[in-house]
Amino acid sequence: MNIGIVCYPTIGGSGVVATEIGKAMAEKGHKVHFISSDMPFRLLEYPMDNITFQKVTVNQYSLFKYPPYEHSLACIIAEAILEYNLDVIHVHYAVPHLSCAYLAKQMVKEKKQVKIFVTLHGTDISVMGYDKRIFPLLSFALKSCDAITAVSNALAKEAKMLFQLNCIRTIYNFIDVNLFTPSKVNHRLKSYYVDKNQKLLLHVSNLRSVKRPLDVLKIFQNVKTTVDCKLLIVGQGPNFDTLLKYIHEHQLGEYIYCLENPANLPELYSMSDLFLLPSEKESFGLAALEAMASGVPVVASQTGGIPELIEHGYSGYLAPVGDVENMAQYSIRLLQSNELHQRISQQARVTSVERFNKEYIVNQYEKLYYSYYN
Ligand code: GMT
């Protein structure tokens, strides 16, 4: 098949998932054409003959306060449908990609029929879905596309209720269990961050308010009173300055490392002892899955799709959003008992391999494409 993928290029989970689906489809022999405002970062080091990329550029005419990105995107999708003879347009994150794909389909429908699929990733529903200014268009686009998938049952349920939709399929996020693996521990690198008997806590996110990054610091502060440990924060985003202020005010600087965009993420995961994800909203929690595949126990909030990924007390620990005290207590329990740590670590790894491995999930997307292909 000839598959068009429209996504955000950034380090967010939807761009990662979109890129990995495209790469996997190309490996299966399909032709994949990516459309994005920049080269998706996981595509950079992945040249393949059957993968092409088209950048969306916008008109910066001085009359405009807001450049017409959606116009450019719709035109580029329409052009790509014809030029690459696309059978499917799979858009990731509904806003604004889905309405642009709808427009493009209408623009070329006399010349080429194309199916439009959307994968809902999270805040496109849990935040954007509640914005009255865009609700009518988002609702129209959702009702006009050929198939909708969501990355968890919780997100599917919320979207169905909010937009009165009948059918949304859950296709979970997935992980390359050979890339994210417990065996990637780089002891030399670890010794740079922590001493022999110190524990390393990890948080990876795009540091937006929904991730509650200050809770990460509060949990760490609490854990540190009992366990000798340090914290590594990986990511960049709007709350970074607030984090730095808190770190400075509470004199935590010597215990915390911040990395913006490291190339060796799998190594950083597998050398960590615990992963913290105290998010306000989390449709799935791809970063938690990366930790689990790396054999790192996760302490997270009980929100959105996280309980579909982590079984409390079996493959990690969950507490209500904002309950930093309990999250700290679970963390301490895990860090103080080797036996418990090892058991949860193994069970988390097995869960990632059995339920969320790349091949198993990508096949579900391919089946969906074929079920509309004639
Ligand atoms: O919805 C967002 O906040 C953006 C999105 C992204 O592009 O980073 O993140 C979501 O998509 C990921 C991949 O499907 C999920 O694993 C994340 O849980 C989800 N984030 C939220 O729901 C906050």
Short mmCIF file of C-alpha atoms and ligand atoms in Angstrom, two decimals:
data_model
loop_
_atom_site.label_atom_id
_atom_site.label_comp_id
_atom_site.label_asym_id
_atom_site.label_seq_id
_atom_site.Cartn_x
_atom_site.Cartn_y
_atom_site.Cartn_z
CA MET A 1 0.00 0.00 0.00
CA ASN A 2 0.95 3.63 -0.32
CA ILE A 3 0.55 5.20 3.10
CA GLY A 4 0.65 8.90 3.99
CA ILE A 5 1.47 9.79 7.61
CA VAL A 6 0.77 13.25 8.99
CA CYS A 7 2.28 14.00 12.40
CA TYR A 8 4.10 16.44 14.65
CA PRO A 9 7.88 16.17 14.35
CA THR A 10 8.65 16.99 17.97
CA ILE A 11 9.85 14.81 20.79
CA GLY A 12 6.24 14.22 21.95
CA GLY A 13 4.79 10.73 22.05
CA SER A 14 2.44 11.12 19.08
CA GLY A 15 5.34 11.95 16.74
CA VAL A 16 7.35 9.00 18.07
CA VAL A 17 4.45 6.58 17.60
CA ALA A 18 3.67 7.92 14.10
CA THR A 19 7.30 7.63 13.01
CA GLU A 20 7.71 4.13 14.40
CA ILE A 21 4.50 2.96 12.64
CA GLY A 22 5.78 4.44 9.35
CA LYS A 23 9.18 2.79 9.70
CA ALA A 24 7.59 -0.55 10.56
CA MET A 25 5.21 -0.33 7.56
CA ALA A 26 8.17 0.46 5.29
CA GLU A 27 10.00 -2.59 6.68
CA LYS A 28 6.94 -4.65 5.73
CA GLY A 29 7.31 -3.39 2.14
CA HIS A 30 4.72 -0.59 2.02
CA LYS A 31 5.61 2.83 0.62
CA VAL A 32 5.39 5.49 3.31
CA HIS A 33 5.21 9.24 2.78
CA PHE A 34 5.61 11.46 5.87
CA ILE A 35 4.17 14.98 5.99
CA SER A 36 5.19 17.20 8.89
CA SER A 37 6.39 20.72 9.71
CA ASP A 38 9.89 19.27 10.16
CA MET A 39 11.68 15.97 9.73
CA PRO A 40 10.39 13.72 12.56
CA PHE A 41 13.44 13.25 14.77
CA ARG A 42 13.35 9.44 14.78
CA LEU A 43 13.42 9.46 10.98
CA LEU A 44 16.64 11.42 10.76
CA GLU A 45 18.96 8.43 11.01
CA TYR A 46 16.70 6.09 9.08
CA PRO A 47 17.10 6.42 5.31
CA MET A 48 15.05 3.86 3.35
CA ASP A 49 14.12 3.87 -0.33
CA ASN A 50 10.42 3.41 0.38
CA ILE A 51 10.20 6.28 2.89
CA THR A 52 9.77 9.84 1.67
CA PHE A 53 9.30 13.08 3.59
CA GLN A 54 7.63 16.34 2.71
CA LYS A 55 7.97 19.44 4.86
CA VAL A 56 5.02 21.79 5.40
CA THR A 57 6.08 25.38 4.89
CA VAL A 58 3.88 28.40 5.53
CA ASN A 59 3.39 31.79 3.94
CA GLN A 60 4.85 34.42 6.28
CA TYR A 61 3.19 37.39 4.53
CA SER A 62 3.38 40.38 6.87
CA LEU A 63 -0.38 40.95 6.84
CA PHE A 64 -0.88 37.78 8.88
CA LYS A 65 -0.65 37.64 12.65
CA TYR A 66 -1.01 33.84 12.35
CA PRO A 67 0.50 32.17 9.27
CA PRO A 68 -2.04 29.92 7.47
CA TYR A 69 -0.49 26.55 8.41
CA GLU A 70 -3.71 24.60 7.88
CA HIS A 71 -4.07 25.89 4.30
CA SER A 72 -0.54 24.76 3.46
CA LEU A 73 -1.02 21.38 5.13
CA ALA A 74 -4.30 20.66 3.30
CA CYS A 75 -2.72 21.57 -0.05
CA ILE A 76 0.37 19.45 0.61
CA ILE A 77 -1.74 16.44 1.60
CA ALA A 78 -3.88 16.86 -1.55
CA GLU A 79 -0.79 17.13 -3.73
CA ALA A 80 0.77 14.07 -2.04
CA ILE A 81 -2.37 11.94 -2.53
CA LEU A 82 -2.00 12.42 -6.28
CA GLU A 83 1.79 12.44 -6.60
CA TYR A 84 2.39 9.40 -4.38
CA ASN A 85 -0.88 7.69 -5.30
CA LEU A 86 -1.73 7.36 -1.59
CA ASP A 87 -4.32 4.80 -0.51
CA VAL A 88 -4.40 5.86 3.11
CA ILE A 89 -3.77 9.07 5.04
CA HIS A 90 -3.10 8.25 8.69
CA VAL A 91 -3.07 11.38 10.81
CA HIS A 92 -1.69 11.42 14.34
CA TYR A 93 -3.10 13.89 16.87
CA ALA A 94 -6.42 15.15 15.51
CA VAL A 95 -5.80 18.90 15.76
CA PRO A 96 -5.42 20.33 13.14
CA HIS A 97 -4.31 17.36 11.04
CA LEU A 98 -7.68 15.66 10.69
CA SER A 99 -9.66 18.59 9.26
CA CYS A 100 -6.77 19.31 6.84
CA ALA A 101 -6.83 15.69 5.65
CA TYR A 102 -10.62 15.94 5.19
CA LEU A 103 -10.19 19.07 3.04
CA ALA A 104 -7.45 17.41 0.99
CA LYS A 105 -9.64 14.38 0.36
CA GLN A 106 -12.43 16.62 -0.94
CA MET A 107 -10.00 18.54 -3.14
CA VAL A 108 -8.87 15.45 -5.07
CA LYS A 109 -11.86 13.13 -4.83
CA GLU A 110 -12.60 13.27 -8.59
CA LYS A 111 -9.10 11.97 -9.33
CA LYS A 112 -8.21 9.65 -6.46
CA GLN A 113 -10.09 8.01 -3.60
CA VAL A 114 -8.27 7.87 -0.29
CA LYS A 115 -9.13 6.59 3.20
CA ILE A 116 -8.56 8.83 6.20
CA PHE A 117 -7.62 7.32 9.58
CA VAL A 118 -6.90 9.23 12.74
CA THR A 119 -5.11 8.11 15.89
CA LEU A 120 -6.15 10.08 18.95
CA HIS A 121 -3.19 10.51 21.26
CA GLY A 122 -4.35 12.38 24.32
CA THR A 123 -4.71 16.11 24.71
CA ASP A 124 -6.22 16.35 21.22
CA ILE A 125 -9.29 15.02 23.09
CA SER A 126 -8.65 15.59 26.80
CA VAL A 127 -7.80 19.30 26.31
CA MET A 128 -8.68 20.33 22.74
CA GLY A 129 -11.93 18.38 22.85
CA TYR A 130 -13.23 20.76 25.55
CA ASP A 131 -12.35 23.92 23.63
CA LYS A 132 -15.65 25.34 22.34
CA ARG A 133 -13.81 27.42 19.72
CA ILE A 134 -12.74 24.34 17.77
CA PHE A 135 -15.26 21.73 18.93
CA PRO A 136 -17.61 21.98 15.88
CA LEU A 137 -14.81 21.46 13.35
CA LEU A 138 -13.14 18.71 15.36
CA SER A 139 -16.49 16.97 15.78
CA PHE A 140 -17.25 17.25 12.05
CA ALA A 141 -13.81 15.92 11.08
CA LEU A 142 -14.08 12.97 13.51
CA LYS A 143 -17.49 12.05 12.11
CA SER A 144 -16.28 12.34 8.52
CA CYS A 145 -13.17 10.15 8.65
CA ASP A 146 -13.03 6.44 7.82
CA ALA A 147 -11.66 5.06 11.09
CA ILE A 148 -10.64 6.35 14.50
CA THR A 149 -8.20 4.68 16.84
CA ALA A 150 -7.24 5.73 20.36
CA VAL A 151 -4.18 4.75 22.35
CA SER A 152 -6.18 3.47 25.34
CA ASN A 153 -9.71 2.44 26.29
CA ALA A 154 -9.87 5.43 28.63
CA LEU A 155 -9.18 7.85 25.78
CA ALA A 156 -11.60 6.03 23.44
CA LYS A 157 -14.31 6.26 26.09
CA GLU A 158 -13.74 9.97 26.65
CA ALA A 159 -13.78 10.74 22.90
CA LYS A 160 -16.93 8.64 22.34
CA MET A 161 -18.75 10.42 25.12
CA LEU A 162 -17.61 13.90 24.21
CA PHE A 163 -18.29 13.66 20.48
CA GLN A 164 -21.12 11.08 20.51
CA LEU A 165 -19.11 8.66 18.36
CA ASN A 166 -20.01 4.99 17.89
CA CYS A 167 -16.84 3.24 16.96
CA ILE A 168 -13.30 3.89 18.16
CA ARG A 169 -10.76 1.07 18.22
CA THR A 170 -8.13 0.96 20.90
CA ILE A 171 -4.65 0.28 19.56
CA TYR A 172 -2.14 0.71 22.36
CA ASN A 173 1.24 2.40 22.15
CA PHE A 174 4.07 -0.04 21.53
CA ILE A 175 7.77 -0.47 22.13
CA ASP A 176 10.79 -1.99 20.43
CA VAL A 177 11.68 -4.44 23.20
CA ASN A 178 15.10 -5.03 21.66
CA LEU A 179 15.97 -1.34 21.78
CA PHE A 180 14.57 -0.67 25.25
CA THR A 181 15.93 -3.55 27.28
CA PRO A 182 17.32 -4.14 30.79
CA SER A 183 20.61 -5.25 29.26
CA LYS A 184 21.59 -1.76 28.07
CA VAL A 185 23.12 -0.73 31.43
CA ASN A 186 26.27 1.28 30.89
CA HIS A 187 28.01 1.05 34.27
CA ARG A 188 30.65 3.63 33.38
CA LEU A 189 27.96 6.13 32.46
CA LYS A 190 25.96 5.30 35.58
CA SER A 191 29.01 5.96 37.76
CA TYR A 192 29.06 9.48 36.33
CA TYR A 193 25.62 10.14 37.84
CA VAL A 194 25.60 8.14 41.08
CA ASP A 195 28.03 6.51 43.51
CA LYS A 196 28.02 2.75 43.91
CA ASN A 197 25.31 2.54 46.55
CA GLN A 198 23.23 5.51 45.44
CA LYS A 199 19.95 5.05 43.56
CA LEU A 200 19.04 6.90 40.37
CA LEU A 201 15.48 8.13 39.82
CA LEU A 202 14.38 9.13 36.30
CA HIS A 203 11.68 11.31 34.78
CA VAL A 204 11.27 11.75 31.02
CA SER A 205 8.67 14.12 29.56
CA ASN A 206 8.06 17.29 27.60
CA LEU A 207 7.75 19.17 30.91
CA ARG A 208 4.27 20.57 30.31
CA SER A 209 1.91 21.27 33.21
CA VAL A 210 -0.09 18.06 32.51
CA LYS A 211 3.04 16.11 33.47
CA ARG A 212 3.09 17.77 36.93
CA PRO A 213 6.90 18.05 36.89
CA LEU A 214 6.92 19.80 40.28
CA ASP A 215 5.43 16.62 41.76
CA VAL A 216 8.49 14.79 40.45
CA LEU A 217 10.68 17.10 42.53
CA LYS A 218 8.44 16.78 45.61
CA ILE A 219 8.47 12.97 45.42
CA PHE A 220 12.23 13.02 45.01
CA GLN A 221 12.68 15.38 47.98
CA ASN A 222 10.65 13.01 50.15
CA VAL A 223 12.44 9.85 48.94
CA LYS A 224 15.83 11.50 49.52
CA THR A 225 15.12 11.85 53.24
CA THR A 226 15.21 8.01 53.50
CA VAL A 227 17.16 6.70 50.50
CA ASP A 228 20.51 7.94 49.22
CA CYS A 229 19.57 8.91 45.66
CA LYS A 230 19.78 11.35 42.76
CA LEU A 231 17.30 12.41 40.09
CA LEU A 232 17.75 12.65 36.34
CA ILE A 233 15.21 14.74 34.41
CA VAL A 234 15.18 14.24 30.64
CA GLY A 235 13.25 16.56 28.36
CA GLN A 236 12.51 20.14 27.56
CA GLY A 237 9.32 22.17 27.80
CA PRO A 238 7.42 25.11 29.21
CA ASN A 239 7.86 24.21 32.90
CA PHE A 240 11.63 24.01 32.79
CA ASP A 241 12.22 27.43 34.38
CA THR A 242 9.72 26.68 37.17
CA LEU A 243 11.63 23.46 37.87
CA LEU A 244 14.95 25.29 38.00
CA LYS A 245 13.48 27.86 40.42
CA TYR A 246 12.20 25.10 42.73
CA ILE A 247 15.53 23.26 42.57
CA HIS A 248 17.37 26.47 43.44
CA GLU A 249 14.98 27.50 46.25
CA HIS A 250 15.16 24.05 47.86
CA GLN A 251 18.91 23.66 47.38
CA LEU A 252 18.49 20.47 45.37
CA GLY A 253 21.00 21.41 42.67
CA GLU A 254 23.71 18.93 43.66
CA TYR A 255 21.25 16.00 43.53
CA ILE A 256 19.53 16.66 40.19
CA TYR A 257 20.71 16.40 36.59
CA CYS A 258 18.77 17.80 33.62
CA LEU A 259 19.32 16.64 30.05
CA GLU A 260 17.43 18.22 27.17
CA ASN A 261 17.57 15.76 24.36
CA PRO A 262 20.03 12.90 24.83
CA ALA A 263 20.80 10.46 22.03
CA ASN A 264 21.22 7.49 24.41
CA LEU A 265 17.73 7.30 25.94
CA PRO A 266 17.61 3.46 26.15
CA GLU A 267 20.87 3.49 28.15
CA LEU A 268 19.56 6.16 30.51
CA TYR A 269 16.43 4.13 31.16
CA SER A 270 18.12 0.84 31.81
CA MET A 271 20.68 2.28 34.25
CA SER A 272 17.91 3.91 36.34
CA ASP A 273 16.42 2.35 39.46
CA LEU A 274 12.98 3.95 39.34
CA PHE A 275 10.83 5.94 36.92
CA LEU A 276 8.42 8.66 38.06
CA LEU A 277 5.35 9.72 36.04
CA PRO A 278 2.95 11.69 38.29
CA SER A 279 0.94 13.19 35.36
CA GLU A 280 -2.38 14.97 35.66
CA LYS A 281 -3.53 13.47 32.35
CA GLU A 282 -1.93 10.62 30.46
CA SER A 283 -3.84 8.86 27.72
CA PHE A 284 -1.32 6.01 27.73
CA GLY A 285 2.13 6.95 29.06
CA LEU A 286 4.65 5.89 26.41
CA ALA A 287 7.55 6.96 28.64
CA ALA A 288 6.32 4.56 31.35
CA LEU A 289 6.29 1.75 28.78
CA GLU A 290 9.87 2.62 27.77
CA ALA A 291 10.86 2.31 31.43
CA MET A 292 8.99 -1.00 31.88
CA ALA A 293 10.63 -2.52 28.79
CA SER A 294 13.97 -1.42 30.26
CA GLY A 295 13.13 -3.31 33.46
CA VAL A 296 12.68 -0.14 35.52
CA PRO A 297 9.80 -0.09 38.04
CA VAL A 298 7.39 2.82 37.54
CA VAL A 299 5.57 4.86 40.16
CA ALA A 300 2.83 6.83 38.42
CA SER A 301 -0.51 8.52 38.87
CA GLN A 302 -3.74 6.63 38.50
CA THR A 303 -5.08 8.57 35.54
CA GLY A 304 -6.28 8.07 31.95
CA GLY A 305 -4.81 4.97 30.33
CA ILE A 306 -1.98 4.38 32.83
CA PRO A 307 -3.92 1.64 34.74
CA GLU A 308 -4.32 -0.23 31.41
CA LEU A 309 -0.53 -0.37 31.20
CA ILE A 310 0.52 -0.73 34.84
CA GLU A 311 -1.19 -3.14 37.18
CA HIS A 312 -0.87 -1.66 40.65
CA GLY A 313 1.37 -3.79 42.86
CA TYR A 314 2.23 -6.17 40.00
CA SER A 315 4.06 -4.23 37.29
CA GLY A 316 4.44 -0.88 39.11
CA TYR A 317 2.70 1.33 41.64
CA LEU A 318 -0.11 3.87 41.18
CA ALA A 319 -1.51 6.62 43.40
CA PRO A 320 -4.13 9.33 42.82
CA VAL A 321 -3.04 12.45 40.92
CA GLY A 322 -1.19 14.81 43.28
CA ASP A 323 -0.70 12.21 46.02
CA VAL A 324 3.04 12.79 46.22
CA GLU A 325 3.22 11.32 49.72
CA ASN A 326 2.02 7.88 48.62
CA MET A 327 4.10 7.98 45.45
CA ALA A 328 7.15 8.69 47.61
CA GLN A 329 6.26 5.82 49.97
CA TYR A 330 5.93 3.35 47.07
CA SER A 331 9.25 4.59 45.69
CA ILE A 332 10.98 4.09 49.04
CA ARG A 333 9.51 0.61 49.39
CA LEU A 334 10.83 -0.35 45.94
CA LEU A 335 14.26 1.15 46.49
CA GLN A 336 14.72 -0.45 49.91
CA SER A 337 13.84 -4.02 48.92
CA ASN A 338 16.00 -5.73 46.30
CA GLU A 339 13.58 -8.63 46.18
CA LEU A 340 10.54 -6.41 45.50
CA HIS A 341 12.47 -4.27 43.03
CA GLN A 342 13.59 -7.30 41.06
CA ARG A 343 10.11 -8.83 41.00
CA ILE A 344 8.36 -5.66 39.79
CA SER A 345 11.14 -5.02 37.29
CA GLN A 346 10.75 -8.50 35.77
CA GLN A 347 6.96 -8.32 35.71
CA ALA A 348 7.09 -4.91 34.03
CA ARG A 349 9.48 -6.23 31.37
CA VAL A 350 7.30 -9.29 30.70
CA THR A 351 4.20 -7.06 30.39
CA SER A 352 5.93 -4.89 27.80
CA VAL A 353 7.05 -7.92 25.79
CA GLU A 354 3.75 -9.81 25.95
CA ARG A 355 1.24 -6.99 25.51
CA PHE A 356 2.95 -3.98 23.95
CA ASN A 357 5.71 -5.19 21.67
CA LYS A 358 6.08 -3.41 18.36
CA GLU A 359 5.31 -6.31 16.03
CA TYR A 360 2.11 -7.25 17.82
CA ILE A 361 0.71 -3.71 17.80
CA VAL A 362 1.91 -2.63 14.34
CA ASN A 363 0.12 -5.68 12.89
CA GLN A 364 -3.11 -4.27 14.32
CA TYR A 365 -2.59 -1.04 12.36
CA GLU A 366 -1.75 -2.97 9.19
CA LYS A 367 -4.90 -5.08 9.58
CA LEU A 368 -6.93 -1.90 9.97
CA TYR A 369 -5.43 -0.46 6.75
CA TYR A 370 -6.14 -3.68 4.84
CA SER A 371 -9.72 -3.89 6.09
CA TYR A 372 -10.41 -0.65 4.14
CA TYR A 373 -8.24 -1.48 1.12
CA ASN A 374 -9.74 -2.92 -2.03
O1 GMT B 1 -1.58 14.45 24.00
C1 GMT B 1 -0.51 15.00 24.22
O2 GMT B 1 -0.22 15.62 25.22
C2 GMT B 1 0.51 14.94 23.18
C3 GMT B 1 0.96 13.58 22.90
C4 GMT B 1 2.27 13.81 22.30
O3 GMT B 1 2.32 14.05 21.11
O4 GMT B 1 3.24 13.82 23.05
O5 GMT B 1 1.08 12.72 24.05
C5 GMT B 1 0.14 11.71 24.17
O6 GMT B 1 0.48 10.71 23.25
C6 GMT B 1 1.38 9.69 23.67
C7 GMT B 1 1.54 8.71 22.50
O7 GMT B 1 0.32 8.16 22.12
C8 GMT B 1 0.84 9.02 24.92
O8 GMT B 1 1.67 7.96 25.33
C9 GMT B 1 0.76 10.08 26.03
O9 GMT B 1 0.21 9.49 27.19
C10 GMT B 1 -0.12 11.24 25.58
N1 GMT B 1 -0.02 12.35 26.54
C11 GMT B 1 -1.07 12.74 27.27
O10 GMT B 1 -2.16 12.22 27.23
C12 GMT B 1 -0.81 13.89 28.18
#
